[in-house]
mmCIF file of C-alpha atoms in Angstrom:
data_model
loop_
_atom_site.group_PDB
_atom_site.id
_atom_site.type_symbol
_atom_site.label_atom_id
_atom_site.label_comp_id
_atom_site.label_asym_id
_atom_site.label_seq_id
_atom_site.Cartn_x
_atom_site.Cartn_y
_atom_site.Cartn_z
ATOM 1 C CA MET O 1 -0.126 0.046 0.026
ATOM 2 C CA SER O 2 1.635 3.314 -1.233
ATOM 3 C CA GLU O 3 2.100 5.952 1.273
ATOM 4 C CA GLU O 4 -0.051 8.493 -0.775
ATOM 5 C CA PHE O 5 -3.063 5.865 -0.621
ATOM 6 C CA LYS O 6 -2.503 5.654 3.183
ATOM 7 C CA GLN O 7 -2.847 9.337 3.138
ATOM 8 C CA LYS O 8 -6.047 9.614 1.022
ATOM 9 C CA MET O 9 -7.580 6.871 3.077
ATOM 10 C CA LYS O 10 -6.331 8.501 6.536
ATOM 11 C CA ARG O 11 -8.355 11.846 4.941
ATOM 12 C CA TYR O 12 -11.098 10.127 3.625
ATOM 13 C CA MET O 13 -11.905 8.790 7.296
ATOM 14 C CA GLU O 14 -11.384 12.097 8.950
ATOM 15 C CA GLY O 15 -13.844 13.594 6.367
ATOM 16 C CA THR O 16 -11.462 16.211 4.771
ATOM 17 C CA LEU O 17 -10.934 14.901 1.239
ATOM 18 C CA PRO O 18 -11.972 17.251 -1.322
ATOM 19 C CA GLU O 19 -15.542 16.062 -2.928
ATOM 20 C CA GLU O 20 -14.202 14.793 -5.891
ATOM 21 C CA GLU O 21 -11.403 12.729 -4.383
ATOM 22 C CA ARG O 22 -13.834 11.368 -2.012
ATOM 23 C CA MET O 23 -16.187 10.039 -4.863
ATOM 24 C CA GLU O 24 -13.212 8.428 -6.315
ATOM 25 C CA MET O 25 -12.109 6.912 -3.015
ATOM 26 C CA GLU O 26 -15.766 5.597 -2.601
ATOM 27 C CA LYS O 27 -15.918 4.168 -5.960
ATOM 28 C CA GLU O 28 -12.438 2.480 -5.513
ATOM 29 C CA LEU O 29 -13.791 1.073 -2.254
ATOM 30 C CA GLU O 30 -16.831 -0.349 -3.906
ATOM 31 C CA LYS O 31 -14.667 -2.150 -6.540
ATOM 32 C CA MET O 32 -12.525 -3.353 -3.480
ATOM 33 C CA GLU O 33 -15.216 -4.617 -1.786
ATOM 34 C CA LEU O 34 -16.575 -6.768 -4.733
ATOM 35 C CA TYR O 35 -13.048 -7.983 -5.394
ATOM 36 C CA GLN O 36 -12.730 -9.203 -1.932
ATOM 37 C CA SER O 37 -15.775 -10.723 -2.257
ATOM 38 C CA TYR O 38 -15.060 -12.658 -5.166
ATOM 39 C CA MET O 39 -11.769 -13.549 -4.051
ATOM 40 C CA GLU O 40 -13.134 -15.062 -0.613
ATOM 41 C CA GLU O 41 -15.588 -16.867 -2.584
ATOM 42 C CA MET O 42 -13.004 -18.573 -4.545
ATOM 43 C CA MET O 43 -10.879 -19.584 -1.479
ATOM 44 C CA ARG O 44 -13.874 -21.082 -0.075
ATOM 45 C CA ASP O 45 -14.454 -23.042 -3.395
ATOM 46 C CA GLY O 46 -11.002 -24.185 -3.457
ATOM 47 C CA GLU O 47 -10.303 -22.210 -6.671
ATOM 48 C CA LYS O 48 -7.400 -20.310 -5.281
ATOM 49 C CA THR O 49 -5.022 -23.103 -6.689
ATOM 50 C CA GLU O 50 -5.744 -21.793 -9.987
ATOM 51 C CA ILE O 51 -4.542 -18.278 -9.423
ATOM 52 C CA LYS O 52 -1.077 -17.617 -10.402
ATOM 53 C CA HIS O 53 1.240 -16.644 -7.530
ATOM 54 C CA PRO O 54 2.413 -13.392 -8.509
ATOM 55 C CA GLN O 55 -1.092 -12.050 -9.675
ATOM 56 C CA TRP O 56 -2.337 -13.362 -6.058
ATOM 57 C CA HIS O 57 0.287 -12.145 -4.056
ATOM 58 C CA SER O 58 -0.387 -8.343 -6.142
ATOM 59 C CA ASP O 59 -4.139 -8.648 -5.302
ATOM 60 C CA SER O 60 -3.508 -9.276 -1.762
ATOM 61 C CA SER O 61 -2.146 -6.048 -1.192
ATOM 62 C CA ARG O 62 -5.241 -4.814 -2.932
ATOM 63 C CA LEU O 63 -7.547 -6.838 -0.914
ATOM 64 C CA ASN O 64 -6.012 -5.566 2.483
ATOM 65 C CA GLU O 65 -6.347 -2.031 1.033
ATOM 66 C CA ALA O 66 -10.058 -3.027 0.663
ATOM 67 C CA ARG O 67 -10.564 -4.434 4.320
ATOM 68 C CA ILE O 68 -8.945 -1.253 5.841
ATOM 69 C CA LEU O 69 -11.115 0.978 3.883
ATOM 70 C CA ARG O 70 -14.585 -1.010 4.730
ATOM 71 C CA LYS O 71 -13.490 -0.978 8.369
ATOM 72 C CA GLY O 72 -12.671 2.644 8.067
ATOM 73 C CA LYS O 73 -16.222 3.398 6.606
ATOM 74 C CA TRP O 74 -17.899 1.220 8.868
ATOM 75 C CA LYS O 75 -16.094 3.387 11.807
ATOM 76 C CA ALA O 76 -17.107 6.714 10.323
ATOM 77 C CA ARG O 77 -20.721 5.409 10.192
ATOM 78 C CA LEU O 78 -20.768 4.195 13.747
ATOM 79 C CA SER O 79 -19.199 7.525 14.790
ATOM 80 C CA THR O 80 -21.734 9.476 13.000
ATOM 81 C CA ALA O 81 -24.624 7.545 14.169
ATOM 82 C CA PHE O 82 -22.931 7.804 17.982
ATOM 83 C CA THR O 83 -22.544 11.374 17.550
ATOM 84 C CA MET O 84 -26.177 11.969 16.495
ATOM 85 C CA ILE O 85 -27.556 9.812 19.463
ATOM 86 C CA SER O 86 -25.540 11.438 22.009
ATOM 87 C CA ILE O 87 -26.808 14.565 20.532
ATOM 88 C CA PHE O 88 -30.491 13.633 20.848
ATOM 89 C CA LEU O 89 -29.885 12.266 24.396
ATOM 90 C CA ILE O 90 -28.263 15.741 25.608
ATOM 91 C CA PHE O 91 -31.136 17.524 24.013
ATOM 92 C CA THR O 92 -33.879 15.524 25.897
ATOM 93 C CA LEU O 93 -32.087 15.838 29.139
ATOM 94 C CA ILE O 94 -31.580 19.739 28.604
ATOM 95 C CA THR O 95 -35.191 20.309 27.545
ATOM 96 C CA SER O 96 -36.476 18.231 30.316
ATOM 97 C CA ILE O 97 -34.632 19.968 32.731
ATOM 98 C CA GLY O 98 -36.026 23.044 30.870
ATOM 99 C CA THR O 99 -39.589 22.034 30.910
ATOM 100 C CA MET O 100 -39.316 21.271 34.808
ATOM 101 C CA VAL O 101 -38.132 24.867 35.407
ATOM 102 C CA PHE O 102 -40.907 26.305 33.054
ATOM 103 C CA TYR O 103 -43.610 24.908 34.871
ATOM 104 C CA GLN O 104 -42.392 24.635 38.154
ATOM 105 C CA TRP O 105 -41.495 28.331 38.205
ATOM 106 C CA GLY O 106 -43.355 30.955 40.396
ATOM 107 C CA GLU O 107 -45.650 30.615 43.388
ATOM 108 C CA PRO O 108 -48.068 29.198 42.601
ATOM 109 C CA ASP O 109 -46.198 27.643 39.521
ATOM 110 C CA ARG O 110 -47.143 27.578 35.860
ATOM 111 C CA GLY O 111 -48.404 24.251 35.778
ATOM 112 C CA ASP O 112 -50.837 24.940 38.713
ATOM 113 C CA GLN O 113 -51.906 28.341 36.745
ATOM 114 C CA TYR O 114 -52.506 26.567 33.756
ATOM 115 C CA ARG O 115 -54.924 23.647 35.163
ATOM 116 C CA ASP O 116 -56.585 26.604 37.476
ATOM 117 C CA VAL O 117 -57.327 28.428 34.048
ATOM 118 C CA VAL O 118 -58.684 25.325 31.987
ATOM 119 C CA SER O 119 -60.680 24.096 34.910
ATOM 120 C CA SER O 120 -62.202 27.736 35.413
ATOM 121 C CA VAL O 121 -63.230 28.269 31.855
ATOM 122 C CA VAL O 122 -64.962 24.982 31.541
ATOM 123 C CA LYS O 123 -66.982 25.684 34.837
ATOM 124 C CA ILE O 124 -67.674 29.177 33.532
ATOM 125 C CA THR O 125 -68.634 28.325 29.889
ATOM 126 C CA GLN O 126 -70.699 24.854 30.565
ATOM 127 C CA PRO O 127 -73.467 24.921 32.869
ATOM 128 C CA ASN O 128 -73.035 22.263 35.327
ATOM 129 C CA ILE O 129 -69.708 20.725 34.196
ATOM 130 C CA GLU O 130 -66.333 20.396 35.945
ATOM 131 C CA VAL O 131 -63.123 18.925 35.202
ATOM 132 C CA ASN O 132 -60.569 17.917 38.130
ATOM 133 C CA LEU O 133 -57.351 17.910 36.120
ATOM 134 C CA SER O 134 -53.866 16.332 36.678
ATOM 135 C CA SER O 135 -50.669 17.094 34.812
ATOM 136 C CA ASN O 136 -47.473 15.595 33.702
ATOM 137 C CA ALA O 137 -44.782 17.726 32.428
ATOM 138 C CA GLY O 138 -42.495 15.920 29.710
ATOM 139 C CA PRO O 139 -39.504 16.776 27.544
ATOM 140 C CA TYR O 140 -39.543 19.419 24.792
ATOM 141 C CA VAL O 141 -41.275 21.994 26.809
ATOM 142 C CA GLY O 142 -44.762 20.140 26.924
ATOM 143 C CA MET O 143 -47.367 19.433 29.805
ATOM 144 C CA GLN O 144 -50.223 16.728 29.497
ATOM 145 C CA LEU O 145 -53.494 17.402 31.305
ATOM 146 C CA LYS O 146 -56.036 14.717 31.808
ATOM 147 C CA GLY O 147 -59.016 14.673 33.705
ATOM 148 C CA GLU O 148 -62.396 13.333 34.491
ATOM 149 C CA ILE O 149 -65.426 15.579 33.427
ATOM 150 C CA LYS O 150 -68.595 15.271 35.545
ATOM 151 C CA LYS O 151 -71.804 17.098 36.379
ATOM 152 C CA GLN O 152 -74.212 16.981 39.314
ATOM 153 C CA VAL O 153 -77.588 15.172 38.750
ATOM 154 C CA GLY O 154 -79.616 14.933 42.340
ATOM 155 C CA ALA O 155 -76.797 14.302 44.729
ATOM 156 C CA ALA O 156 -74.623 12.367 42.571
ATOM 157 C CA ARG O 157 -71.840 13.755 40.650
ATOM 158 C CA LEU O 158 -71.801 11.610 37.258
ATOM 159 C CA ALA O 159 -68.807 11.101 35.111
ATOM 160 C CA ILE O 160 -69.859 11.917 31.656
ATOM 161 C CA GLY O 161 -66.383 12.016 29.846
ATOM 162 C CA GLU O 162 -62.810 12.517 29.807
ATOM 163 C CA PHE O 163 -60.807 15.739 29.147
ATOM 164 C CA THR O 164 -57.242 15.860 27.865
ATOM 165 C CA GLY O 165 -54.925 18.404 26.732
ATOM 166 C CA SER O 166 -51.733 19.258 25.700
ATOM 167 C CA PHE O 167 -49.532 22.384 26.293
ATOM 168 C CA PHE O 168 -46.627 23.712 24.574
ATOM 169 C CA PHE O 169 -45.068 26.640 26.462
ATOM 170 C CA ASN O 170 -48.263 28.369 27.550
ATOM 171 C CA PHE O 171 -50.318 27.467 24.325
ATOM 172 C CA LEU O 172 -52.993 24.792 24.589
ATOM 173 C CA ARG O 173 -51.843 22.971 21.485
ATOM 174 C CA THR O 174 -54.600 20.291 21.637
ATOM 175 C CA TYR O 175 -57.583 19.102 23.876
ATOM 176 C CA ASP O 176 -60.583 17.027 23.427
ATOM 177 C CA PHE O 177 -63.553 16.407 25.330
ATOM 178 C CA ALA O 178 -64.601 12.944 25.062
ATOM 179 C CA TRP O 179 -68.043 12.524 25.848
ATOM 180 C CA ASN O 180 -69.817 9.212 27.296
ATOM 181 C CA LYS O 181 -73.518 8.384 26.387
ATOM 182 C CA GLN O 182 -74.878 10.544 29.614
ATOM 183 C CA GLY O 183 -72.554 13.886 28.077
ATOM 184 C CA GLN O 184 -73.372 13.488 24.425
ATOM 185 C CA ASN O 185 -76.828 15.289 24.799
ATOM 186 C CA ASN O 186 -76.071 18.842 26.282
ATOM 187 C CA ASN O 187 -79.517 20.546 26.240
ATOM 188 C CA ALA O 188 -78.086 23.845 27.871
ATOM 189 C CA ILE O 189 -80.356 26.550 26.835
ATOM 190 C CA PHE O 190 -81.870 29.587 28.443
ATOM 191 C CA GLN O 191 -83.768 32.404 27.228
ATOM 192 C CA LEU O 192 -83.727 36.160 28.912
ATOM 193 C CA PRO O 193 -86.359 37.842 30.836
ATOM 194 C CA GLU O 194 -87.401 40.093 27.921
ATOM 195 C CA SER O 195 -87.561 37.644 25.277
ATOM 196 C CA GLU O 196 -90.594 35.371 24.101
ATOM 197 C CA GLY O 197 -88.067 32.502 24.129
ATOM 198 C CA PHE O 198 -89.147 28.937 23.268
ATOM 199 C CA ASN O 199 -91.792 26.450 24.073
ATOM 200 C CA SER O 200 -91.428 24.392 27.210
ATOM 201 C CA ASP O 201 -94.636 22.423 26.931
ATOM 202 C CA ALA O 202 -92.608 19.131 25.964
ATOM 203 C CA ASP O 203 -90.494 19.669 29.202
ATOM 204 C CA TRP O 204 -93.201 19.974 31.380
ATOM 205 C CA LYS O 205 -94.880 17.095 30.016
ATOM 206 C CA ARG O 206 -91.824 14.760 30.462
ATOM 207 C CA LEU O 207 -91.414 15.827 33.975
ATOM 208 C CA LYS O 208 -95.178 14.936 34.660
ATOM 209 C CA MET O 209 -94.545 11.575 32.676
ATOM 210 C CA LEU O 210 -91.233 10.354 34.998
ATOM 211 C CA PRO O 211 -91.895 7.855 37.691
ATOM 212 C CA GLU O 212 -91.714 8.983 41.322
ATOM 213 C CA GLY O 213 -87.989 7.766 42.356
ATOM 214 C CA THR O 214 -86.013 9.659 39.539
ATOM 215 C CA VAL O 215 -83.852 12.818 39.767
ATOM 216 C CA ALA O 216 -83.260 15.119 37.054
ATOM 217 C CA GLU O 217 -81.281 18.008 35.998
ATOM 218 C CA ALA O 218 -83.105 21.064 34.385
ATOM 219 C CA TYR O 219 -82.139 24.448 32.754
ATOM 220 C CA VAL O 220 -84.589 26.985 34.358
ATOM 221 C CA SER O 221 -85.007 30.610 32.927
ATOM 222 C CA TYR O 222 -86.745 33.470 34.659
ATOM 223 C CA HIS O 223 -89.191 36.356 33.997
ATOM 224 C CA LYS O 224 -86.719 38.997 35.564
ATOM 225 C CA TYR O 225 -83.246 39.758 36.513
ATOM 226 C CA PHE O 226 -82.229 38.471 40.069
ATOM 227 C CA THR O 227 -79.314 39.607 42.190
ATOM 228 C CA THR O 228 -77.397 36.671 43.364
ATOM 229 C CA ASP O 229 -78.759 36.809 46.852
ATOM 230 C CA GLU O 230 -82.182 37.156 45.502
ATOM 231 C CA LEU O 231 -81.893 33.965 43.310
ATOM 232 C CA LEU O 232 -80.487 32.149 46.329
ATOM 233 C CA ALA O 233 -83.241 32.931 48.330
ATOM 234 C CA GLN O 234 -85.902 31.347 45.713
ATOM 235 C CA PHE O 235 -84.290 27.754 46.753
ATOM 236 C CA LYS O 236 -84.278 28.435 50.211
ATOM 237 C CA ASP O 237 -87.688 26.644 51.148
ATOM 238 C CA LYS O 238 -87.548 24.165 47.827
ATOM 239 C CA ASN O 239 -86.712 20.681 47.745
ATOM 240 C CA LEU O 240 -84.204 21.447 44.960
ATOM 241 C CA GLU O 241 -80.441 22.624 44.735
ATOM 242 C CA ALA O 242 -79.363 25.310 41.858
ATOM 243 C CA VAL O 243 -75.924 24.027 40.976
ATOM 244 C CA TRP O 244 -75.154 26.865 38.309
ATOM 245 C CA TYR O 245 -76.443 30.527 37.634
ATOM 246 C CA ALA O 246 -76.617 32.055 34.247
ATOM 247 C CA VAL O 247 -75.278 35.646 33.969
ATOM 248 C CA ASP O 248 -76.453 38.321 31.835
ATOM 249 C CA ILE O 249 -73.441 39.304 29.232
ATOM 250 C CA GLY O 250 -75.594 41.615 27.263
ATOM 251 C CA ASN O 251 -76.400 38.894 24.994
ATOM 252 C CA ASP O 252 -73.688 39.459 22.347
ATOM 253 C CA ASN O 253 -72.599 35.812 21.581
ATOM 254 C CA LYS O 254 -72.814 35.399 17.837
ATOM 255 C CA PHE O 255 -73.999 31.982 17.912
ATOM 256 C CA ASP O 256 -76.935 32.682 20.276
ATOM 257 C CA HIS O 257 -80.267 33.670 18.929
ATOM 258 C CA GLY O 258 -81.439 37.186 18.280
ATOM 259 C CA ASP O 259 -84.687 36.304 20.385
ATOM 260 C CA GLY O 260 -83.083 36.169 23.546
ATOM 261 C CA VAL O 261 -82.486 32.446 23.363
ATOM 262 C CA ILE O 262 -79.185 31.696 25.072
ATOM 263 C CA ILE O 263 -77.348 28.539 23.917
ATOM 264 C CA GLN O 264 -73.884 29.637 24.888
ATOM 265 C CA PRO O 265 -74.036 31.073 28.423
ATOM 266 C CA ILE O 266 -71.592 32.482 30.994
ATOM 267 C CA GLY O 267 -72.142 31.872 34.620
ATOM 268 C CA PHE O 268 -70.786 30.349 37.546
ATOM 269 C CA PRO O 269 -71.343 27.186 39.602
ATOM 270 C CA SER O 270 -72.911 27.631 43.489
ATOM 271 C CA ASN O 271 -69.678 26.229 44.846
ATOM 272 C CA PRO O 272 -67.011 29.186 44.292
ATOM 273 C CA ILE O 273 -64.272 28.609 41.939
ATOM 274 C CA TRP O 274 -61.343 28.909 44.608
ATOM 275 C CA HIS O 275 -57.859 29.989 43.334
ATOM 276 C CA PRO O 276 -54.468 29.356 45.137
ATOM 277 C CA ASP O 277 -54.506 32.700 46.483
ATOM 278 C CA ASP O 278 -57.943 32.353 48.115
ATOM 279 C CA MET O 279 -56.641 29.610 50.220
ATOM 280 C CA THR O 280 -55.613 29.761 53.997
ATOM 281 C CA VAL O 281 -52.569 27.371 54.300
ATOM 282 C CA THR O 282 -52.680 25.563 57.330
ATOM 283 C CA ASN O 283 -49.885 22.952 56.813
ATOM 284 C CA ILE O 284 -46.400 22.852 55.046
ATOM 285 C CA SER O 285 -44.246 19.987 54.681
ATOM 286 C CA GLU O 286 -41.292 19.607 52.441
ATOM 287 C CA SER O 287 -39.330 16.456 51.344
ATOM 288 C CA LYS O 288 -36.033 15.681 49.749
ATOM 289 C CA LYS O 289 -36.219 14.177 46.210
ATOM 290 C CA GLY O 290 -33.220 12.827 43.758
ATOM 291 C CA TRP O 291 -30.979 15.393 41.907
ATOM 292 C CA GLY O 292 -31.191 17.701 44.895
ATOM 293 C CA MET O 293 -34.973 18.377 44.198
ATOM 294 C CA LYS O 294 -37.148 19.433 47.109
ATOM 295 C CA VAL O 295 -41.054 18.980 46.961
ATOM 296 C CA THR O 296 -43.146 21.169 49.218
ATOM 297 C CA MET O 297 -46.755 19.998 50.200
ATOM 298 C CA ARG O 298 -49.488 22.520 51.710
ATOM 299 C CA SER O 299 -52.492 21.830 53.391
ATOM 300 C CA ALA O 300 -55.007 24.571 52.969
ATOM 301 C CA THR O 301 -58.638 25.447 53.608
ATOM 302 C CA ALA O 302 -61.316 27.618 51.475
ATOM 303 C CA PRO O 303 -63.330 30.124 52.734
ATOM 304 C CA SER O 304 -66.684 29.308 54.209
ATOM 305 C CA VAL O 305 -69.670 30.207 52.179
ATOM 306 C CA ASP O 306 -73.378 30.203 53.244
ATOM 307 C CA THR O 307 -75.617 27.952 51.126
ATOM 308 C CA ASN O 308 -78.434 30.400 50.512
ATOM 309 C CA GLY O 309 -76.330 33.865 50.920
ATOM 310 C CA ASP O 310 -72.873 35.336 50.589
ATOM 311 C CA GLY O 311 -73.891 37.298 47.025
ATOM 312 C CA ASP O 312 -71.366 39.451 47.266
ATOM 313 C CA LEU O 313 -68.654 36.862 47.858
ATOM 314 C CA ARG O 314 -70.004 34.809 45.178
ATOM 315 C CA ASN O 315 -69.854 37.649 42.808
ATOM 316 C CA ALA O 316 -66.617 38.780 43.651
ATOM 317 C CA ASN O 317 -65.123 35.190 43.025
ATOM 318 C CA PHE O 318 -67.132 35.225 39.634
ATOM 319 C CA ILE O 319 -65.298 38.500 38.585
ATOM 320 C CA LYS O 320 -62.333 37.483 39.898
ATOM 321 C CA THR O 321 -62.365 34.231 37.783
ATOM 322 C CA LEU O 322 -63.408 35.892 34.368
ATOM 323 C CA LYS O 323 -60.358 38.379 34.908
ATOM 324 C CA LEU O 324 -58.222 35.226 35.578
ATOM 325 C CA ILE O 325 -59.006 33.707 32.303
ATOM 326 C CA GLN O 326 -59.053 37.000 30.665
ATOM 327 C CA GLN O 327 -55.515 36.996 31.207
ATOM 328 C CA TYR O 328 -55.016 33.657 29.412
ATOM 329 C CA PRO O 329 -56.361 34.323 25.758
ATOM 330 C CA SER O 330 -54.380 31.650 24.189
ATOM 331 C CA ILE O 331 -56.155 28.922 26.546
ATOM 332 C CA THR O 332 -59.572 30.630 26.773
ATOM 333 C CA LYS O 333 -60.231 31.210 22.978
ATOM 334 C CA ARG O 334 -59.371 27.633 22.298
ATOM 335 C CA LEU O 335 -61.541 26.237 24.836
ATOM 336 C CA ALA O 336 -64.416 29.125 24.431
ATOM 337 C CA PRO O 337 -64.016 29.962 21.056
ATOM 338 C CA PHE O 338 -67.601 31.739 20.997
ATOM 339 C CA HIS O 339 -67.147 33.802 23.847
ATOM 340 C CA ASP O 340 -65.822 37.525 24.211
ATOM 341 C CA ILE O 341 -64.501 37.627 27.539
ATOM 342 C CA ASP O 342 -63.194 40.916 27.134
ATOM 343 C CA ARG O 343 -66.517 42.178 26.488
ATOM 344 C CA ALA O 344 -68.107 40.173 29.124
ATOM 345 C CA VAL O 345 -66.034 41.696 31.640
ATOM 346 C CA SER O 346 -66.737 45.248 30.608
ATOM 347 C CA TYR O 347 -70.460 44.597 30.489
ATOM 348 C CA ILE O 348 -70.632 43.288 34.094
ATOM 349 C CA GLU O 349 -68.294 45.593 35.386
ATOM 350 C CA GLU O 350 -70.935 48.405 34.316
ATOM 351 C CA HIS O 351 -74.050 46.529 34.861
ATOM 352 C CA GLY O 352 -73.404 44.244 37.895
ATOM 353 C CA VAL O 353 -73.904 40.709 37.997
ATOM 354 C CA ARG O 354 -77.618 40.023 37.224
ATOM 355 C CA LEU O 355 -78.910 36.311 37.035
ATOM 356 C CA TYR O 356 -81.587 35.163 34.431
ATOM 357 C CA GLY O 357 -81.581 31.566 34.860
ATOM 358 C CA ALA O 358 -80.187 28.581 36.612
ATOM 359 C CA VAL O 359 -79.133 24.835 36.413
ATOM 360 C CA VAL O 360 -81.524 23.160 39.022
ATOM 361 C CA THR O 361 -81.386 19.503 40.418
ATOM 362 C CA GLY O 362 -83.713 17.397 42.442
ATOM 363 C CA PRO O 363 -86.599 15.008 42.500
ATOM 364 C CA THR O 364 -88.286 15.130 39.204
ATOM 365 C CA LYS O 365 -91.909 16.073 40.963
ATOM 366 C CA GLU O 366 -90.295 18.757 42.753
ATOM 367 C CA LEU O 367 -89.041 20.014 39.537
ATOM 368 C CA LEU O 368 -92.571 19.801 38.262
ATOM 369 C CA LYS O 369 -93.697 22.320 40.660
ATOM 370 C CA LEU O 370 -91.650 25.149 39.243
ATOM 371 C CA LYS O 371 -94.415 25.203 36.560
ATOM 372 C CA ASP O 372 -96.443 27.187 38.949
ATOM 373 C CA ASP O 373 -93.755 29.456 39.953
ATOM 374 C CA PRO O 374 -94.463 33.136 38.651
ATOM 375 C CA PHE O 375 -91.289 33.888 37.945
ATOM 376 C CA VAL O 376 -90.126 30.903 36.014
ATOM 377 C CA SER O 377 -90.445 31.457 32.293
ATOM 378 C CA SER O 378 -89.047 28.224 30.916
ATOM 379 C CA ILE O 379 -87.616 24.967 31.264
ATOM 380 C CA ARG O 380 -85.211 22.468 29.546
ATOM 381 C CA ILE O 381 -84.747 18.883 30.881
ATOM 382 C CA GLY O 382 -81.144 17.707 31.215
ATOM 383 C CA GLU O 383 -80.129 14.489 32.496
ATOM 384 C CA VAL O 384 -82.127 12.250 34.283
ATOM 385 C CA THR O 385 -81.460 9.284 36.770
ATOM 386 C CA LEU O 386 -82.375 6.993 39.238
ATOM 387 C CA TRP O 387 -83.367 8.113 42.852
ATOM 388 C CA ASP O 388 -80.021 9.812 44.527
ATOM 389 C CA TRP O 389 -81.255 12.447 46.641
ATOM 390 C CA ASN O 390 -81.295 13.983 50.434
ATOM 391 C CA ASP O 391 -84.353 15.660 51.071
ATOM 392 C CA LYS O 392 -83.436 19.526 52.338
#
């Protein structure tokens, strides 16, 4: 093997040969590989005795060159593969650490904030619907959300589907409401007090025909606007429970009817949507994990609320929640694309919290009594289940 060939081979393995010489070297290598295969086949078949010694001696040198080149070629390939795998592993490690820092930064941390916003948007824009979320932050600056969707019918909280979502940084990249059979038929519809609305005869008849021993969910609309305390007082002596209240936002939703029928309402649940800064911390404990990490656990209690009162507290909590989701348009507009939260906030700040409807649950025969309530303008029946109720 000539010194010149050795130098070219070395430069080839180092990747420093000019393009034209590199192509020539690879062509030479391919010919030598073919020649080597042929020679090895001849040796296996016993044909080596037919080869003249001078020629065999000459070709052995070329055969060794081919072997060395092929070894160098595979070494270069393995080196490249190892480099790429190393880069990928390092990138994954760095982004995993970056993801952890990004979503755990702050107090409360970003992961908790995004879960709170998603849960709040659902509770405010979907009557009598809630989702309790868990999260899992992975590599590549992403976080997965998952939670069971529930609604209250009677005294029970029914599982009606599953929510999944995926964040990239602070953007809700994908989400899905996977409803089961109980969650597919959402009859959430209200009418404003000044509207002629819709005919509820079929729903009243359905309540009349339903047997004793059943409980139901009903979307009830009223002839007047109530303050929160006034509407709470309506249920003080009734064997029913209002679980969600529809709030007047000026009927600006482009998907609602011009006749005052509301199919995309905004409101708040009877149990306030408490946020981390509303809670009173009662206990803090810390534990150390691997890699120098520290986990802090907190026990906290929520403010107490009068079942049939505390209208001002409920209103303040509702407005605070609206302003919270207003700060995260990349999340809110994904989950509630038909609502203008900015306009809703402005309208409520100008006119106050005025209620025109409620989601009510309880025994079907108690719901039927609402037909004689002079304030009730219409009703739409939602989910109906077997008896699960504690009389008030």
